[in-house]
């Protein structure tokens, strides 16, 4: 897609996703000078507005959600926008949209990206309408961007994919997972493959286990209609955490091209050992937050949140264990956990090495040496290696220290995940977007857990809001000396 001709259509332009994530990200690109000058952005919504009413709404949302508001940038930002009132199911609305996108003197619209910031149930109807209006494989390099969830389970994901492929080719479909746009997540690739000492020990011979944590200190935030049907396994683990797992575990790709990267990620997912139906509780556990204290404030339990069904057993916390049966990782457990209303908002990868093969310090005052760790915090950003050194003094005493490999220099601004991904969409770079076989194999990994939990409708464990989750989450771990590691 050439920068001078790119057009961007936002379906659901007045919704929460657009207001909180998409519009601020586009605005930040404008402030950074990364927005193509001739970029045309069309906001598609139901409200009976003209461009002036849209701009008033846009200013209000950016003042609330953008990182800094600058009137001089806002005025230039508004020049990119047009507002189209329409209904998602109305063919005439798409005809009006096509007329707007077709520049004067052209026979067809320029290459256009359609961002579906709408409910998943609307994906297929909108794609059908776009196809009927000519925005499909016969109309050039038009693209559609869809947000997770990509289906509710394996079967529905396959059905959704078949529906999308009736109208658009795979290389026109951009499945977005904003975690893959986070700079520290991308830094996993550099950390592993640009450093020979790291990659040489990145295997089962040296690593005892891997932990991936995405913890949130907030609740469902008025999303009960969606969340009570989805739960933490579908909402977070099947996509965000599994994607991070693939980056931790994949083999070095032959290049950084999109399909080369994604091929290696799929190999990881295909190598995940199927969870036996009779051993679900040894591999996964779920829980739901009860009332408690978060950041000094009393918060209600999940079942008392507005819109949640009475006696709901939807999980707000999940911990699961996976094994990757390949040459590099066979026998190394990967522990994944995520939850809402936990003690802090943090995302991390904690890698624990094996014990040293010889207890060299057994006859000294040192009774026990803990294994070394690599601690990669995605939020807040940090990268640390935990090692042992001798304490100053006459006796042989050692203590742990952390080597902080913080990579951001003073003055270097963090790029928001959505900003990076939107730039990639504009440039046609698909490396950080998800191919369908990634979606399919991730669902295959968690489907046995979903099916087992769907039959357990009478009871669910609870944990106090503001804690690190249920104590029994440690029961899925293989060894008594393994424990959940929190990173700050």
Tab-separated table of C-alpha atoms in Angstrom:
chain	number	residue	atom	x	y	z
A	1	UNK	CA	0.000	0.000	0.000
A	2	UNK	CA	1.574	3.294	-0.976
A	3	UNK	CA	1.596	5.913	1.726
A	4	UNK	CA	0.092	8.568	-0.572
A	5	UNK	CA	-3.011	6.479	-1.411
A	6	UNK	CA	-3.818	4.695	1.833
A	7	UNK	CA	-7.331	5.042	3.196
A	8	UNK	CA	-8.579	3.848	6.554
A	9	UNK	CA	-12.195	3.077	7.442
A	10	UNK	CA	-13.193	2.543	11.060
A	11	UNK	CA	-16.382	0.573	11.635
A	12	UNK	CA	-17.598	1.208	15.175
A	13	UNK	CA	-15.854	4.585	15.276
A	14	UNK	CA	-17.882	5.759	18.279
A	15	UNK	CA	-17.381	2.601	20.351
A	16	UNK	CA	-15.110	1.948	23.326
A	17	UNK	CA	-12.337	0.230	21.377
A	18	UNK	CA	-12.046	3.110	18.920
A	19	UNK	CA	-12.236	5.780	21.625
A	20	UNK	CA	-9.760	4.203	24.048
A	21	UNK	CA	-7.245	2.591	21.697
A	22	UNK	CA	-7.606	3.168	17.982
A	23	UNK	CA	-8.244	6.929	17.746
A	24	UNK	CA	-5.547	7.835	20.320
A	25	UNK	CA	-3.037	5.629	18.466
A	26	UNK	CA	-3.781	7.351	15.141
A	27	UNK	CA	-3.526	10.738	16.859
A	28	UNK	CA	-0.140	9.823	18.376
A	29	UNK	CA	1.089	8.910	14.886
A	30	UNK	CA	-0.013	12.362	13.749
A	31	UNK	CA	1.876	14.008	16.630
A	32	UNK	CA	4.988	11.973	15.828
A	33	UNK	CA	4.887	12.963	12.165
A	34	UNK	CA	4.245	9.379	11.050
A	35	UNK	CA	0.801	9.901	9.540
A	36	UNK	CA	0.914	10.014	5.700
A	37	UNK	CA	-0.100	13.492	4.565
A	38	UNK	CA	-2.700	12.250	2.081
A	39	UNK	CA	-4.115	9.635	4.489
A	40	UNK	CA	-7.909	9.644	4.427
A	41	UNK	CA	-9.697	8.254	7.502
A	42	UNK	CA	-13.428	7.545	7.372
A	43	UNK	CA	-15.344	7.167	10.619
A	44	UNK	CA	-18.390	4.939	10.022
A	45	UNK	CA	-21.084	5.164	12.687
A	46	UNK	CA	-24.821	5.140	13.318
A	47	UNK	CA	-25.118	8.582	14.869
A	48	UNK	CA	-26.680	11.281	12.652
A	49	UNK	CA	-23.638	13.552	12.588
A	50	UNK	CA	-21.849	15.733	10.107
A	51	UNK	CA	-18.067	16.231	10.070
A	52	UNK	CA	-18.286	19.092	12.604
A	53	UNK	CA	-20.204	16.948	15.128
A	54	UNK	CA	-17.703	14.121	14.611
A	55	UNK	CA	-14.773	16.464	15.253
A	56	UNK	CA	-16.361	17.638	18.509
A	57	UNK	CA	-16.713	14.011	19.617
A	58	UNK	CA	-13.173	13.224	18.469
A	59	UNK	CA	-11.725	16.086	20.499
A	60	UNK	CA	-13.630	14.985	23.595
A	61	UNK	CA	-12.367	11.392	23.319
A	62	UNK	CA	-8.751	12.402	22.658
A	63	UNK	CA	-8.738	14.767	25.619
A	64	UNK	CA	-9.876	11.817	27.750
A	65	UNK	CA	-7.710	9.014	26.372
A	66	UNK	CA	-4.758	10.354	24.368
A	67	UNK	CA	-1.339	10.777	25.957
A	68	UNK	CA	-1.213	14.560	25.863
A	69	UNK	CA	-3.514	16.770	23.794
A	70	UNK	CA	-2.113	19.454	21.487
A	71	UNK	CA	-4.585	21.708	19.615
A	72	UNK	CA	-2.140	22.325	16.773
A	73	UNK	CA	-1.834	18.585	16.118
A	74	UNK	CA	-5.553	18.081	16.533
A	75	UNK	CA	-6.426	20.584	13.800
A	76	UNK	CA	-4.117	18.781	11.359
A	77	UNK	CA	-5.471	15.413	12.525
A	78	UNK	CA	-9.044	16.460	11.769
A	79	UNK	CA	-8.113	17.201	8.160
A	80	UNK	CA	-7.723	13.455	7.576
A	81	UNK	CA	-11.270	12.607	8.710
A	82	UNK	CA	-14.660	12.248	7.108
A	83	UNK	CA	-17.736	10.966	8.899
A	84	UNK	CA	-20.237	8.620	7.256
A	85	UNK	CA	-23.529	7.807	8.909
A	86	UNK	CA	-24.599	4.285	8.144
A	87	UNK	CA	-25.919	0.964	9.370
A	88	UNK	CA	-23.715	-2.123	9.362
A	89	UNK	CA	-26.415	-4.201	7.648
A	90	UNK	CA	-27.574	-1.584	5.129
A	91	UNK	CA	-26.272	-2.035	1.537
A	92	UNK	CA	-26.976	1.626	0.736
A	93	UNK	CA	-24.542	2.684	3.466
A	94	UNK	CA	-21.760	0.781	1.716
A	95	UNK	CA	-22.637	2.390	-1.603
A	96	UNK	CA	-22.291	5.785	0.071
A	97	UNK	CA	-18.989	4.682	1.567
A	98	UNK	CA	-17.707	3.493	-1.819
A	99	UNK	CA	-18.559	6.816	-3.436
A	100	UNK	CA	-16.623	8.684	-0.752
A	101	UNK	CA	-13.575	6.422	-1.050
A	102	UNK	CA	-13.401	6.683	-4.848
A	103	UNK	CA	-11.287	9.716	-5.644
A	104	UNK	CA	-12.330	12.034	-8.441
A	105	UNK	CA	-11.462	10.631	-11.844
A	106	UNK	CA	-10.820	7.102	-10.532
A	107	UNK	CA	-12.820	4.020	-11.509
A	108	UNK	CA	-12.507	2.301	-8.142
A	109	UNK	CA	-11.446	3.181	-4.589
A	110	UNK	CA	-7.761	3.364	-3.688
A	111	UNK	CA	-6.333	0.629	-1.489
A	112	UNK	CA	-8.256	0.753	1.753
A	113	UNK	CA	-7.965	-0.781	5.196
A	114	UNK	CA	-11.231	-1.585	6.955
A	115	UNK	CA	-10.826	-1.779	10.720
A	116	UNK	CA	-13.657	-3.761	12.325
A	117	UNK	CA	-13.798	-2.203	15.812
A	118	UNK	CA	-17.147	-3.900	16.355
A	119	UNK	CA	-18.624	-6.882	18.167
A	120	UNK	CA	-17.341	-10.249	16.881
A	121	UNK	CA	-20.892	-11.201	15.936
A	122	UNK	CA	-20.857	-8.414	13.354
A	123	UNK	CA	-17.641	-9.497	11.592
A	124	UNK	CA	-19.267	-11.754	9.011
A	125	UNK	CA	-22.215	-9.438	8.104
A	126	UNK	CA	-19.835	-6.512	7.561
A	127	UNK	CA	-17.438	-8.605	5.469
A	128	UNK	CA	-20.380	-9.797	3.366
A	129	UNK	CA	-21.485	-6.218	2.766
A	130	UNK	CA	-17.934	-5.132	1.887
A	131	UNK	CA	-17.714	-7.972	-0.618
A	132	UNK	CA	-21.062	-7.088	-2.176
A	133	UNK	CA	-19.865	-3.492	-2.540
A	134	UNK	CA	-16.728	-4.639	-4.377
A	135	UNK	CA	-14.158	-4.324	-1.572
A	136	UNK	CA	-12.937	-7.909	-1.843
A	137	UNK	CA	-10.328	-9.904	-3.714
A	138	UNK	CA	-11.400	-8.467	-7.072
A	139	UNK	CA	-10.843	-4.877	-5.989
A	140	UNK	CA	-7.099	-4.606	-5.389
A	141	UNK	CA	-5.262	-4.608	-2.094
A	142	UNK	CA	-8.107	-3.880	0.287
A	143	UNK	CA	-7.558	-5.216	3.791
A	144	UNK	CA	-9.710	-6.015	6.790
A	145	UNK	CA	-8.462	-5.844	10.383
A	146	UNK	CA	-10.306	-7.851	13.023
A	147	UNK	CA	-9.803	-7.927	16.782
A	148	UNK	CA	-9.877	-10.996	18.978
A	149	UNK	CA	-11.673	-13.115	19.938
A	150	UNK	CA	-11.280	-15.156	16.766
A	151	UNK	CA	-14.146	-17.509	17.545
A	152	UNK	CA	-15.354	-18.921	20.863
A	153	UNK	CA	-13.754	-22.352	20.458
A	154	UNK	CA	-12.059	-24.447	17.788
A	155	UNK	CA	-15.222	-25.170	15.834
A	156	UNK	CA	-16.467	-21.563	15.738
A	157	UNK	CA	-12.989	-20.293	14.828
A	158	UNK	CA	-12.905	-22.622	11.809
A	159	UNK	CA	-16.391	-21.511	10.794
A	160	UNK	CA	-15.455	-17.823	11.090
A	161	UNK	CA	-12.352	-18.381	8.996
A	162	UNK	CA	-14.361	-20.123	6.285
A	163	UNK	CA	-16.810	-17.209	6.208
A	164	UNK	CA	-14.014	-14.640	5.913
A	165	UNK	CA	-12.276	-16.615	3.149
A	166	UNK	CA	-15.415	-16.662	1.049
A	167	UNK	CA	-14.843	-12.968	0.459
A	168	UNK	CA	-11.202	-12.125	1.255
A	169	UNK	CA	-7.901	-13.908	0.730
A	170	UNK	CA	-5.758	-14.797	3.739
A	171	UNK	CA	-3.181	-12.137	2.849
A	172	UNK	CA	-5.933	-9.492	3.074
A	173	UNK	CA	-6.967	-10.486	6.621
A	174	UNK	CA	-5.086	-8.913	9.526
A	175	UNK	CA	-5.941	-10.557	12.848
A	176	UNK	CA	-4.657	-8.134	15.451
A	177	UNK	CA	-3.376	-9.013	18.908
A	178	UNK	CA	-2.095	-5.794	20.440
A	179	UNK	CA	0.288	-7.697	22.744
A	180	UNK	CA	2.418	-8.518	19.706
A	181	UNK	CA	2.884	-4.797	19.098
A	182	UNK	CA	4.379	-4.152	22.517
A	183	UNK	CA	8.014	-3.193	22.126
A	184	UNK	CA	9.222	-5.417	24.958
A	185	UNK	CA	7.439	-8.410	23.380
A	186	UNK	CA	9.206	-7.720	20.091
A	187	UNK	CA	12.414	-7.352	22.097
A	188	UNK	CA	12.099	-11.043	22.957
A	189	UNK	CA	13.201	-11.788	19.401
A	190	UNK	CA	16.249	-9.514	19.682
A	191	UNK	CA	17.104	-10.754	23.186
A	192	UNK	CA	17.111	-14.377	22.041
A	193	UNK	CA	18.554	-14.275	18.566
A	194	UNK	CA	21.003	-11.366	18.752
A	195	UNK	CA	22.833	-12.706	21.815
A	196	UNK	CA	24.755	-15.947	21.441
A	197	UNK	CA	25.221	-16.553	25.224
A	198	UNK	CA	21.449	-16.366	25.733
A	199	UNK	CA	20.373	-18.559	22.840
A	200	UNK	CA	22.956	-21.220	23.704
A	201	UNK	CA	21.254	-21.926	27.069
A	202	UNK	CA	17.675	-21.437	25.837
A	203	UNK	CA	16.677	-25.100	25.974
A	204	UNK	CA	15.717	-28.045	28.175
A	205	UNK	CA	19.318	-28.721	29.189
A	206	UNK	CA	19.468	-25.512	31.212
A	207	UNK	CA	15.923	-24.258	31.785
A	208	UNK	CA	13.761	-25.785	34.510
A	209	UNK	CA	10.461	-24.080	33.624
A	210	UNK	CA	8.913	-20.960	32.100
A	211	UNK	CA	6.189	-18.763	33.597
A	212	UNK	CA	4.053	-16.299	31.625
A	213	UNK	CA	1.837	-13.975	33.654
A	214	UNK	CA	-0.670	-11.314	32.625
A	215	UNK	CA	-2.223	-9.826	35.754
A	216	UNK	CA	-4.800	-7.036	35.887
A	217	UNK	CA	-5.830	-5.083	38.971
A	218	UNK	CA	-9.155	-3.976	37.482
A	219	UNK	CA	-12.397	-5.874	36.995
A	220	UNK	CA	-14.618	-6.358	33.962
A	221	UNK	CA	-15.324	-2.606	33.507
A	222	UNK	CA	-18.917	-2.722	32.247
A	223	UNK	CA	-18.115	-5.559	29.833
A	224	UNK	CA	-20.301	-8.146	31.550
A	225	UNK	CA	-22.249	-8.879	28.369
A	226	UNK	CA	-19.066	-10.067	26.674
A	227	UNK	CA	-16.963	-11.255	29.581
A	228	UNK	CA	-19.561	-13.451	31.274
A	229	UNK	CA	-19.768	-15.465	28.061
A	230	UNK	CA	-16.012	-15.508	27.402
A	231	UNK	CA	-14.065	-15.780	30.665
A	232	UNK	CA	-10.337	-15.460	31.217
A	233	UNK	CA	-9.367	-18.539	29.187
A	234	UNK	CA	-10.924	-17.223	25.985
A	235	UNK	CA	-10.316	-13.536	26.656
A	236	UNK	CA	-6.623	-13.692	27.527
A	237	UNK	CA	-4.903	-17.076	27.674
A	238	UNK	CA	-5.894	-18.508	24.288
A	239	UNK	CA	-4.563	-15.451	22.461
A	240	UNK	CA	-2.254	-13.068	24.364
A	241	UNK	CA	-0.468	-15.618	26.537
A	242	UNK	CA	-0.218	-18.276	23.846
A	243	UNK	CA	1.295	-15.739	21.469
A	244	UNK	CA	3.941	-14.812	24.042
A	245	UNK	CA	4.613	-18.527	24.570
A	246	UNK	CA	5.366	-18.962	20.871
A	247	UNK	CA	7.911	-16.116	20.903
A	248	UNK	CA	9.642	-17.585	23.950
A	249	UNK	CA	9.743	-21.105	22.541
A	250	UNK	CA	10.122	-20.811	18.767
A	251	UNK	CA	13.192	-21.787	16.769
A	252	UNK	CA	15.275	-19.108	15.006
A	253	UNK	CA	13.433	-18.186	11.786
A	254	UNK	CA	15.398	-18.052	8.520
A	255	UNK	CA	14.467	-14.363	8.221
A	256	UNK	CA	12.239	-11.746	9.852
A	257	UNK	CA	9.724	-11.884	7.015
A	258	UNK	CA	6.109	-12.350	8.054
A	259	UNK	CA	5.577	-15.958	7.021
A	260	UNK	CA	9.024	-17.066	8.209
A	261	UNK	CA	8.220	-15.818	11.725
A	262	UNK	CA	4.731	-17.228	11.739
A	263	UNK	CA	5.848	-20.604	10.436
A	264	UNK	CA	8.068	-21.015	13.501
A	265	UNK	CA	5.275	-19.936	15.835
A	266	UNK	CA	2.919	-22.490	14.328
A	267	UNK	CA	5.533	-25.237	14.804
A	268	UNK	CA	5.518	-24.459	18.529
A	269	UNK	CA	1.726	-24.595	18.777
A	270	UNK	CA	1.580	-27.844	16.832
A	271	UNK	CA	4.142	-29.348	19.229
A	272	UNK	CA	2.070	-28.667	22.354
A	273	UNK	CA	1.243	-31.949	24.033
A	274	UNK	CA	-2.540	-32.593	24.029
A	275	UNK	CA	-4.017	-32.432	27.519
A	276	UNK	CA	-5.593	-35.784	28.466
A	277	UNK	CA	-9.324	-35.587	29.136
A	278	UNK	CA	-8.821	-37.441	32.404
A	279	UNK	CA	-6.127	-35.048	33.672
A	280	UNK	CA	-7.617	-31.589	33.101
A	281	UNK	CA	-7.400	-30.669	36.787
A	282	UNK	CA	-3.709	-31.535	36.865
A	283	UNK	CA	-3.068	-29.178	33.961
A	284	UNK	CA	-5.431	-26.264	34.598
A	285	UNK	CA	-7.441	-24.590	37.314
A	286	UNK	CA	-9.874	-21.688	37.350
A	287	UNK	CA	-11.261	-19.294	39.917
A	288	UNK	CA	-13.373	-16.173	40.290
A	289	UNK	CA	-12.654	-13.032	42.292
A	290	UNK	CA	-14.686	-12.301	45.384
A	291	UNK	CA	-14.935	-9.009	47.279
A	292	UNK	CA	-11.723	-7.453	48.553
A	293	UNK	CA	-9.393	-4.471	48.599
A	294	UNK	CA	-7.599	-3.224	45.460
A	295	UNK	CA	-5.321	-0.189	45.733
A	296	UNK	CA	-6.907	0.671	49.065
A	297	UNK	CA	-10.487	0.597	47.774
A	298	UNK	CA	-13.163	-1.965	48.526
A	299	UNK	CA	-14.423	-3.690	45.376
A	300	UNK	CA	-17.305	-6.139	44.895
A	301	UNK	CA	-16.981	-9.761	43.914
A	302	UNK	CA	-17.524	-10.836	40.324
A	303	UNK	CA	-21.054	-12.105	40.922
A	304	UNK	CA	-22.023	-8.667	42.242
A	305	UNK	CA	-20.789	-6.814	39.155
A	306	UNK	CA	-23.558	-5.173	37.063
A	307	UNK	CA	-24.812	-7.439	34.297
A	308	UNK	CA	-23.251	-10.672	35.565
A	309	UNK	CA	-25.639	-13.610	35.673
A	310	UNK	CA	-26.634	-14.913	39.091
A	311	UNK	CA	-24.444	-17.784	40.293
A	312	UNK	CA	-22.158	-17.403	37.280
A	313	UNK	CA	-19.202	-19.811	37.168
A	314	UNK	CA	-17.301	-17.774	34.581
A	315	UNK	CA	-13.592	-17.770	35.460
A	316	UNK	CA	-11.785	-14.471	36.047
A	317	UNK	CA	-8.536	-16.321	36.793
A	318	UNK	CA	-6.937	-19.239	35.007
A	319	UNK	CA	-3.638	-21.058	35.452
A	320	UNK	CA	-2.581	-23.734	32.985
A	321	UNK	CA	0.411	-25.939	32.210
A	322	UNK	CA	1.622	-26.902	28.745
A	323	UNK	CA	4.445	-29.091	27.456
A	324	UNK	CA	6.092	-28.563	24.068
A	325	UNK	CA	7.153	-31.931	22.756
A	326	UNK	CA	10.050	-31.019	20.514
A	327	UNK	CA	13.830	-31.410	20.696
A	328	UNK	CA	14.420	-28.062	22.437
A	329	UNK	CA	11.703	-28.109	25.082
A	330	UNK	CA	10.580	-31.672	25.801
A	331	UNK	CA	9.915	-32.070	29.537
A	332	UNK	CA	10.001	-28.332	30.349
A	333	UNK	CA	6.667	-27.102	31.745
A	334	UNK	CA	5.317	-23.752	30.578
A	335	UNK	CA	3.070	-22.260	33.266
A	336	UNK	CA	0.576	-19.626	32.113
A	337	UNK	CA	-1.672	-17.572	34.396
A	338	UNK	CA	-3.916	-14.549	34.012
A	339	UNK	CA	-6.564	-12.925	36.142
A	340	UNK	CA	-8.564	-9.848	37.004
A	341	UNK	CA	-8.679	-7.958	40.311
A	342	UNK	CA	-5.201	-9.173	41.237
A	343	UNK	CA	-2.668	-7.388	43.427
A	344	UNK	CA	-1.054	-5.397	40.611
A	345	UNK	CA	-1.211	-4.782	36.874
A	346	UNK	CA	1.773	-6.545	35.381
A	347	UNK	CA	2.765	-8.757	32.472
A	348	UNK	CA	5.901	-10.847	32.630
A	349	UNK	CA	7.919	-13.815	31.444
A	350	UNK	CA	9.943	-15.510	34.206
A	351	UNK	CA	12.428	-18.185	33.172
A	352	UNK	CA	13.990	-20.327	35.876
A	353	UNK	CA	17.164	-22.253	35.196
A	354	UNK	CA	18.006	-25.659	36.586
A	355	UNK	CA	19.978	-26.158	39.788
A	356	UNK	CA	23.734	-26.245	39.455
A	357	UNK	CA	24.950	-29.842	38.973
A	358	UNK	CA	27.233	-29.692	42.037
A	359	UNK	CA	26.558	-28.279	45.495
A	360	UNK	CA	30.011	-26.767	45.683
A	361	UNK	CA	29.272	-24.605	48.726
A	362	UNK	CA	27.794	-27.374	50.871
A	363	UNK	CA	30.538	-27.161	53.526
A	364	UNK	CA	30.287	-23.405	53.923
A	365	UNK	CA	27.710	-21.256	55.657
A	366	UNK	CA	25.649	-21.354	52.471
A	367	UNK	CA	22.953	-23.938	52.973
A	368	UNK	CA	20.996	-23.605	49.742
A	369	UNK	CA	21.372	-21.781	46.445
A	370	UNK	CA	18.280	-20.908	44.476
A	371	UNK	CA	18.455	-21.316	40.690
A	372	UNK	CA	19.085	-18.331	38.444
A	373	UNK	CA	16.261	-16.455	36.736
A	374	UNK	CA	15.693	-14.328	33.664
A	375	UNK	CA	12.923	-11.867	34.469
A	376	UNK	CA	11.315	-10.114	31.520
A	377	UNK	CA	8.649	-7.632	32.574
A	378	UNK	CA	6.357	-6.457	29.795
A	379	UNK	CA	4.561	-3.989	32.037
A	380	UNK	CA	6.319	-2.101	33.490
A	381	UNK	CA	9.189	-2.622	31.044
A	382	UNK	CA	12.356	-4.219	32.355
A	383	UNK	CA	14.720	-7.068	31.568
A	384	UNK	CA	16.737	-8.578	34.414
A	385	UNK	CA	19.026	-11.544	34.942
A	386	UNK	CA	19.284	-12.812	38.504
A	387	UNK	CA	22.674	-14.265	39.472
A	388	UNK	CA	24.726	-14.862	42.636
A	389	UNK	CA	27.882	-13.078	43.767
A	390	UNK	CA	30.069	-13.312	46.852
A	391	UNK	CA	29.381	-10.839	49.617
A	392	UNK	CA	32.355	-8.639	50.622
A	393	UNK	CA	34.084	-10.024	53.712
A	394	UNK	CA	36.206	-12.856	55.038
A	395	UNK	CA	33.569	-15.577	54.940
A	396	UNK	CA	32.192	-17.311	51.877
A	397	UNK	CA	28.713	-15.866	51.722
A	398	UNK	CA	26.792	-15.192	48.539
A	399	UNK	CA	23.780	-13.115	47.707
A	400	UNK	CA	21.568	-12.650	44.652
A	401	UNK	CA	21.865	-9.552	42.497
A	402	UNK	CA	19.938	-8.470	39.433
A	403	UNK	CA	21.635	-7.377	36.237
A	404	UNK	CA	19.221	-4.834	34.791
A	405	UNK	CA	19.312	-4.793	31.013
A	406	UNK	CA	16.888	-1.909	30.592
A	407	UNK	CA	17.105	-1.011	26.919
A	408	UNK	CA	15.279	2.338	26.826
A	409	UNK	CA	17.619	5.296	27.072
A	410	UNK	CA	16.683	8.603	28.670
A	411	UNK	CA	14.399	10.546	26.391
A	412	UNK	CA	13.426	7.586	24.225
A	413	UNK	CA	9.649	7.533	23.941
A	414	UNK	CA	7.731	4.297	24.214
A	415	UNK	CA	5.687	3.443	21.139
A	416	UNK	CA	2.181	2.236	21.938
A	417	UNK	CA	1.364	-1.259	20.696
A	418	UNK	CA	-1.510	-0.043	18.545
A	419	UNK	CA	0.656	2.660	16.973
A	420	UNK	CA	3.212	0.083	15.845
A	421	UNK	CA	0.562	-2.282	14.491
A	422	UNK	CA	-1.316	0.451	12.630
A	423	UNK	CA	1.895	1.487	10.903
A	424	UNK	CA	2.434	-2.132	9.887
A	425	UNK	CA	-1.091	-2.313	8.442
A	426	UNK	CA	-0.499	0.845	6.407
A	427	UNK	CA	2.763	-0.587	5.074
A	428	UNK	CA	1.371	-4.077	4.461
A	429	UNK	CA	3.719	-5.749	6.949
A	430	UNK	CA	1.979	-8.828	8.386
A	431	UNK	CA	4.770	-10.134	10.626
A	432	UNK	CA	3.050	-9.132	13.891
A	433	UNK	CA	-0.409	-10.236	12.814
A	434	UNK	CA	-1.841	-13.679	13.341
A	435	UNK	CA	-2.277	-16.243	10.597
A	436	UNK	CA	-5.251	-18.563	10.869
A	437	UNK	CA	-3.228	-21.710	11.520
A	438	UNK	CA	-1.869	-19.959	14.636
A	439	UNK	CA	-5.447	-19.355	15.767
A	440	UNK	CA	-6.467	-22.935	15.017
A	441	UNK	CA	-3.596	-24.617	16.874
A	442	UNK	CA	-3.948	-22.301	19.874
A	443	UNK	CA	-7.609	-23.316	20.114
A	444	UNK	CA	-6.613	-26.983	19.822
A	445	UNK	CA	-4.354	-26.550	22.842
A	446	UNK	CA	-7.057	-25.103	25.108
A	447	UNK	CA	-10.152	-26.840	23.730
A	448	UNK	CA	-9.942	-29.821	26.146
A	449	UNK	CA	-9.967	-27.373	29.062
A	450	UNK	CA	-12.965	-25.475	27.670
A	451	UNK	CA	-14.954	-28.663	27.141
A	452	UNK	CA	-14.229	-29.918	30.660
A	453	UNK	CA	-15.164	-26.637	32.303
A	454	UNK	CA	-18.382	-26.361	30.259
A	455	UNK	CA	-19.621	-29.431	32.115
A	456	UNK	CA	-18.713	-28.069	35.565
A	457	UNK	CA	-21.505	-25.575	36.179
A	458	UNK	CA	-22.189	-26.004	39.901
A	459	UNK	CA	-19.073	-24.625	41.588
A	460	UNK	CA	-16.019	-22.453	41.052
A	461	UNK	CA	-13.207	-21.570	43.477
A	462	UNK	CA	-12.849	-17.957	44.575
A	463	UNK	CA	-9.985	-15.666	45.561
A	464	UNK	CA	-10.051	-12.300	47.351
A	465	UNK	CA	-9.818	-9.276	45.073
A	466	UNK	CA	-6.417	-7.662	45.581
A	467	UNK	CA	-4.602	-10.988	46.072
A	468	UNK	CA	-2.412	-12.892	43.605
A	469	UNK	CA	-5.176	-15.399	42.980
A	470	UNK	CA	-6.112	-18.703	44.576
A	471	UNK	CA	-3.456	-20.499	46.606
A	472	UNK	CA	-4.330	-23.792	44.964
A	473	UNK	CA	-2.995	-22.488	41.618
A	474	UNK	CA	0.369	-23.937	42.629
A	475	UNK	CA	-1.041	-27.476	42.412
A	476	UNK	CA	-0.463	-27.604	38.660
A	477	UNK	CA	3.299	-27.256	39.163
A	478	UNK	CA	5.490	-30.311	38.752
A	479	UNK	CA	7.950	-29.831	41.625
A	480	UNK	CA	7.584	-28.729	45.246
A	481	UNK	CA	10.316	-26.111	44.853
A	482	UNK	CA	8.529	-24.426	41.928
A	483	UNK	CA	6.459	-21.362	42.811
A	484	UNK	CA	4.795	-18.464	41.056
A	485	UNK	CA	7.234	-15.623	40.570
A	486	UNK	CA	6.011	-12.020	40.705
A	487	UNK	CA	8.167	-9.360	39.040
A	488	UNK	CA	8.418	-5.692	39.928
